[in-house]
CSV table of C-alpha atoms in Angstrom, one decimal:
chain,number,residue,atom,x,y,z
A,1,UNK,CA,-23.0,1.2,17.2
A,2,UNK,CA,-22.4,-0.3,20.3
A,3,UNK,CA,-21.5,2.7,22.9
A,4,UNK,CA,-19.3,0.0,25.4
A,5,UNK,CA,-16.4,-1.0,23.7
A,6,UNK,CA,-14.8,-4.5,24.4
A,7,UNK,CA,-12.2,-6.8,23.6
A,8,UNK,CA,-13.2,-9.0,20.8
A,9,UNK,CA,-11.4,-12.0,22.4
A,10,UNK,CA,-9.7,-13.4,25.2
A,11,UNK,CA,-8.5,-16.6,25.7
A,12,UNK,CA,-6.9,-18.8,29.0
A,13,UNK,CA,-5.8,-22.3,29.7
A,14,UNK,CA,-8.1,-24.4,32.2
A,15,UNK,CA,-7.5,-22.9,35.6
A,16,UNK,CA,-6.1,-19.4,34.6
A,17,UNK,CA,-8.1,-16.1,35.6
A,18,UNK,CA,-9.4,-14.1,32.6
A,19,UNK,CA,-10.5,-10.5,32.8
A,20,UNK,CA,-12.8,-8.8,30.4
A,21,UNK,CA,-13.0,-5.1,30.2
A,22,UNK,CA,-15.8,-2.8,29.1
A,23,UNK,CA,-15.5,0.8,28.6
A,24,UNK,CA,-18.3,3.4,28.5
A,25,UNK,CA,-18.9,7.1,29.4
A,26,UNK,CA,-20.3,8.8,31.5
A,27,UNK,CA,-23.6,8.8,30.7
A,28,UNK,CA,-23.8,4.8,30.5
A,29,UNK,CA,-21.1,3.0,33.2
A,30,UNK,CA,-20.0,6.1,34.9
A,31,UNK,CA,-23.5,6.8,36.4
A,32,UNK,CA,-25.4,3.5,36.0
A,33,UNK,CA,-24.9,-0.1,37.2
A,34,UNK,CA,-23.5,-2.6,34.7
A,35,UNK,CA,-24.5,-6.0,33.7
A,36,UNK,CA,-22.8,-8.8,32.6
A,37,UNK,CA,-24.4,-11.5,30.1
A,38,UNK,CA,-23.0,-14.9,29.3
A,39,UNK,CA,-24.1,-16.4,25.7
A,40,UNK,CA,-23.2,-20.1,25.1
A,41,UNK,CA,-22.9,-21.3,21.6
A,42,UNK,CA,-26.5,-21.5,20.2
A,43,UNK,CA,-27.7,-20.5,23.0
A,44,UNK,CA,-30.1,-17.5,24.7
A,45,UNK,CA,-27.8,-14.7,26.5
A,46,UNK,CA,-27.7,-15.4,30.8
A,47,UNK,CA,-27.8,-13.1,33.3
A,48,UNK,CA,-24.1,-13.3,34.8
A,49,UNK,CA,-23.6,-10.2,37.3
A,50,UNK,CA,-25.9,-7.4,38.0
A,51,UNK,CA,-25.3,-4.1,39.8
A,52,UNK,CA,-21.6,-4.1,39.0
A,53,UNK,CA,-20.5,-6.7,41.1
A,54,UNK,CA,-23.8,-9.1,42.4
A,55,UNK,CA,-24.4,-12.5,40.8
A,56,UNK,CA,-27.8,-13.6,40.6
A,57,UNK,CA,-28.9,-17.4,42.2
A,58,UNK,CA,-26.8,-20.4,40.7
A,59,UNK,CA,-23.8,-18.3,39.2
A,60,UNK,CA,-20.8,-19.7,40.3
A,61,UNK,CA,-18.4,-17.3,42.7
A,62,UNK,CA,-15.6,-18.0,40.2
A,63,UNK,CA,-17.6,-15.1,38.2
A,64,UNK,CA,-16.8,-11.8,39.4
A,65,UNK,CA,-17.5,-8.1,38.5
A,66,UNK,CA,-16.1,-4.5,39.3
A,67,UNK,CA,-16.6,-1.1,38.0
A,68,UNK,CA,-14.3,2.0,38.2
A,69,UNK,CA,-15.6,5.5,36.8
A,70,UNK,CA,-16.5,4.7,33.0
A,71,UNK,CA,-15.2,1.3,32.8
A,72,UNK,CA,-15.8,-2.0,34.1
A,73,UNK,CA,-14.8,-5.9,34.3
A,74,UNK,CA,-15.5,-9.3,34.5
A,75,UNK,CA,-13.2,-11.8,35.9
A,76,UNK,CA,-13.4,-15.7,35.6
A,77,UNK,CA,-11.0,-17.1,37.7
A,78,UNK,CA,-10.4,-21.0,37.9
A,79,UNK,CA,-11.2,-20.9,34.1
A,80,UNK,CA,-13.5,-24.4,32.8
A,81,UNK,CA,-13.9,-25.4,29.6
A,82,UNK,CA,-17.8,-24.5,29.8
A,83,UNK,CA,-17.1,-20.9,30.3
A,84,UNK,CA,-16.5,-20.9,26.9
A,85,UNK,CA,-18.7,-18.2,25.5
A,86,UNK,CA,-19.6,-14.6,24.1
A,87,UNK,CA,-19.8,-12.3,27.2
A,88,UNK,CA,-21.6,-9.0,27.3
A,89,UNK,CA,-21.6,-6.0,29.5
A,90,UNK,CA,-24.6,-3.9,29.1
A,91,UNK,CA,-25.7,-0.7,31.1
A,92,UNK,CA,-28.8,1.8,31.0
A,93,UNK,CA,-27.5,4.6,29.3
A,94,UNK,CA,-28.8,7.9,30.4
A,95,UNK,CA,-28.3,10.2,27.6
A,96,UNK,CA,-29.6,8.1,25.0
A,97,UNK,CA,-32.7,7.2,27.6
A,98,UNK,CA,-31.8,3.3,26.3
A,99,UNK,CA,-30.3,0.0,27.7
A,100,UNK,CA,-26.6,-0.4,25.9
A,101,UNK,CA,-25.1,-3.5,25.4
A,102,UNK,CA,-21.5,-4.2,24.7
A,103,UNK,CA,-19.4,-5.2,21.5
A,104,UNK,CA,-18.9,-8.4,22.9
A,105,UNK,CA,-16.0,-10.8,24.1
A,106,UNK,CA,-15.6,-14.2,23.2
A,107,UNK,CA,-13.6,-16.2,25.5
A,108,UNK,CA,-11.5,-19.2,24.1
A,109,UNK,CA,-10.5,-22.2,26.6
A,110,UNK,CA,-7.1,-23.0,25.3
B,1,UNK,CA,-40.1,-20.2,37.7
B,2,UNK,CA,-40.4,-17.2,35.1
B,3,UNK,CA,-40.4,-18.9,31.4
B,4,UNK,CA,-40.5,-16.6,27.9
B,5,UNK,CA,-41.3,-18.0,24.6
B,6,UNK,CA,-41.1,-15.9,21.3
B,7,UNK,CA,-43.2,-16.6,18.4
B,8,UNK,CA,-44.0,-15.2,15.0
B,9,UNK,CA,-43.2,-15.6,11.4
B,10,UNK,CA,-39.6,-16.9,10.2
B,11,UNK,CA,-39.6,-14.9,6.8
B,12,UNK,CA,-40.7,-11.6,6.3
B,13,UNK,CA,-40.8,-9.3,2.7
B,14,UNK,CA,-39.1,-6.4,2.7
B,15,UNK,CA,-41.0,-3.2,3.7
B,16,UNK,CA,-43.7,-5.5,5.4
B,17,UNK,CA,-44.5,-5.5,9.2
B,18,UNK,CA,-43.2,-8.1,11.5
B,19,UNK,CA,-45.0,-9.0,14.8
B,20,UNK,CA,-43.5,-11.4,17.3
B,21,UNK,CA,-45.5,-12.6,20.2
B,22,UNK,CA,-43.7,-12.8,23.7
B,23,UNK,CA,-45.8,-15.4,25.6
B,24,UNK,CA,-44.6,-15.6,29.6
B,25,UNK,CA,-45.2,-17.4,32.9
B,26,UNK,CA,-44.2,-17.0,36.6
B,27,UNK,CA,-44.9,-13.1,36.9
B,28,UNK,CA,-47.6,-11.2,35.9
B,29,UNK,CA,-47.3,-7.6,34.0
B,30,UNK,CA,-49.9,-5.9,36.1
B,31,UNK,CA,-47.7,-6.5,39.1
B,32,UNK,CA,-45.8,-3.4,40.3
B,33,UNK,CA,-42.2,-2.9,38.8
B,34,UNK,CA,-42.6,-6.0,36.2
B,35,UNK,CA,-41.3,-5.3,32.8
B,36,UNK,CA,-40.7,-7.0,29.4
B,37,UNK,CA,-38.3,-6.6,27.1
B,38,UNK,CA,-37.1,-7.2,23.3
B,39,UNK,CA,-33.6,-7.4,22.6
B,40,UNK,CA,-32.2,-8.6,18.8
B,41,UNK,CA,-28.9,-10.3,17.5
B,42,UNK,CA,-27.8,-10.5,14.2
B,43,UNK,CA,-26.2,-13.8,13.1
B,44,UNK,CA,-22.7,-13.5,14.3
B,45,UNK,CA,-23.2,-10.0,15.3
B,46,UNK,CA,-23.5,-8.4,19.0
B,47,UNK,CA,-26.9,-7.9,21.1
B,48,UNK,CA,-29.2,-4.9,20.2
B,49,UNK,CA,-32.0,-3.8,22.9
B,50,UNK,CA,-34.8,-2.8,21.3
B,51,UNK,CA,-37.7,-1.9,23.7
B,52,UNK,CA,-39.2,-2.2,27.1
B,53,UNK,CA,-42.4,-2.2,28.8
B,54,UNK,CA,-43.3,-2.0,32.1
B,55,UNK,CA,-46.5,-3.4,34.1
B,56,UNK,CA,-47.8,0.2,34.1
B,57,UNK,CA,-47.5,1.0,30.2
B,58,UNK,CA,-44.6,3.1,30.5
B,59,UNK,CA,-42.5,2.7,27.6
B,60,UNK,CA,-38.5,2.8,26.5
B,61,UNK,CA,-37.4,2.9,23.0
B,62,UNK,CA,-34.2,2.4,21.4
B,63,UNK,CA,-33.7,6.1,19.7
B,64,UNK,CA,-32.5,4.8,16.4
B,65,UNK,CA,-35.4,2.3,16.2
B,66,UNK,CA,-38.2,4.0,17.9
B,67,UNK,CA,-40.2,5.4,14.8
B,68,UNK,CA,-40.3,1.8,13.8
B,69,UNK,CA,-41.3,0.1,16.8
B,70,UNK,CA,-44.7,-0.5,18.6
B,71,UNK,CA,-45.2,-2.6,22.1
B,72,UNK,CA,-48.7,-3.8,23.6
B,73,UNK,CA,-49.3,-5.8,26.6
B,74,UNK,CA,-52.1,-8.1,27.3
B,75,UNK,CA,-51.9,-9.2,31.0
B,76,UNK,CA,-55.1,-11.6,30.5
B,77,UNK,CA,-52.9,-14.1,28.4
B,78,UNK,CA,-49.3,-12.9,29.9
B,79,UNK,CA,-48.1,-11.8,26.3
B,80,UNK,CA,-46.4,-9.1,24.9
B,81,UNK,CA,-46.5,-8.0,21.1
B,82,UNK,CA,-43.7,-6.2,19.4
B,83,UNK,CA,-44.5,-4.3,16.0
B,84,UNK,CA,-41.8,-3.4,13.6
B,85,UNK,CA,-42.6,-1.8,10.7
B,86,UNK,CA,-40.7,-1.2,7.3
B,87,UNK,CA,-38.2,-4.1,7.7
B,88,UNK,CA,-35.4,-4.5,5.9
B,89,UNK,CA,-32.7,-7.2,5.1
B,90,UNK,CA,-30.6,-5.9,8.0
B,91,UNK,CA,-33.3,-6.5,10.4
B,92,UNK,CA,-32.6,-10.4,9.8
B,93,UNK,CA,-32.0,-11.5,13.5
B,94,UNK,CA,-32.6,-13.4,16.7
B,95,UNK,CA,-34.9,-11.7,18.5
B,96,UNK,CA,-35.4,-12.3,22.1
B,97,UNK,CA,-38.0,-11.3,24.8
B,98,UNK,CA,-36.7,-11.0,28.1
B,99,UNK,CA,-38.1,-10.2,31.8
B,100,UNK,CA,-36.8,-7.3,33.5
B,101,UNK,CA,-35.4,-7.6,37.0
B,102,UNK,CA,-37.6,-5.7,39.2
B,103,UNK,CA,-35.2,-3.2,40.5
B,104,UNK,CA,-36.8,0.1,41.8
B,105,UNK,CA,-33.3,2.0,41.6
B,106,UNK,CA,-32.9,3.9,38.4
B,107,UNK,CA,-30.3,2.9,35.8
B,108,UNK,CA,-30.4,-0.4,37.8
B,109,UNK,CA,-32.1,-2.2,34.8
B,110,UNK,CA,-31.1,-6.0,33.8
B,111,UNK,CA,-32.7,-9.0,32.1
B,112,UNK,CA,-32.9,-12.1,34.2
B,113,UNK,CA,-34.6,-14.3,32.5
B,114,UNK,CA,-34.6,-15.0,28.7
B,115,UNK,CA,-36.6,-16.3,26.0
B,116,UNK,CA,-34.9,-19.3,23.7
B,117,UNK,CA,-35.3,-16.4,20.7
B,118,UNK,CA,-37.1,-16.7,17.3
B,119,UNK,CA,-35.0,-16.4,14.1
B,120,UNK,CA,-36.5,-13.8,11.6
B,121,UNK,CA,-35.2,-13.6,8.2
B,122,UNK,CA,-35.9,-10.7,6.0
B,123,UNK,CA,-35.6,-11.4,2.0
B,124,UNK,CA,-37.9,-11.2,-0.7
């Protein structure tokens, strides 16, 4: 059902850098801004990155976002145990006239 | 400080209508640029965007659910109400309301504050 595709899982050891990818199309990522949300276990999602690469106040600079064509990426550097969560990309889709979320990536800190 | 909180039934029977209310503070839906959206998440599954209402009553709907959804706002009470008709067990999910980050650029939607969510089970 999701039009944005993410790998189901990613993992790393503390201190490592982990990258999560999000693949879309010209009607969503290709023409609109990408956002990333972090969902810690049992909690509501939290906006992590907006407008492709902007961090809301309070989000550590260990989190960074980028976009190229119809794909986007979220990088987490200096991985910490509290980063263990589900991460979702999202964007407006002009063809659907709706907001679409990615399939989600579960990050595990080994 | 923006806060949102959802309220509504925890159990709904198939074919019934779901009504969930989002009560918020820290902003006004009568202010230009403001918007509130609804997003749901079935247990163990991904997020799904449902609907958005703007300060000027403009609305955006998920194409797949458009025929079943209604959204209204009461600016005097700082509330937004989501109605979904003809509920089915597949609609079992946590329903979140969220504040749309104010951005006048088309296609720059983002939800910067979320409620805690309310779990709705559809079962007879």
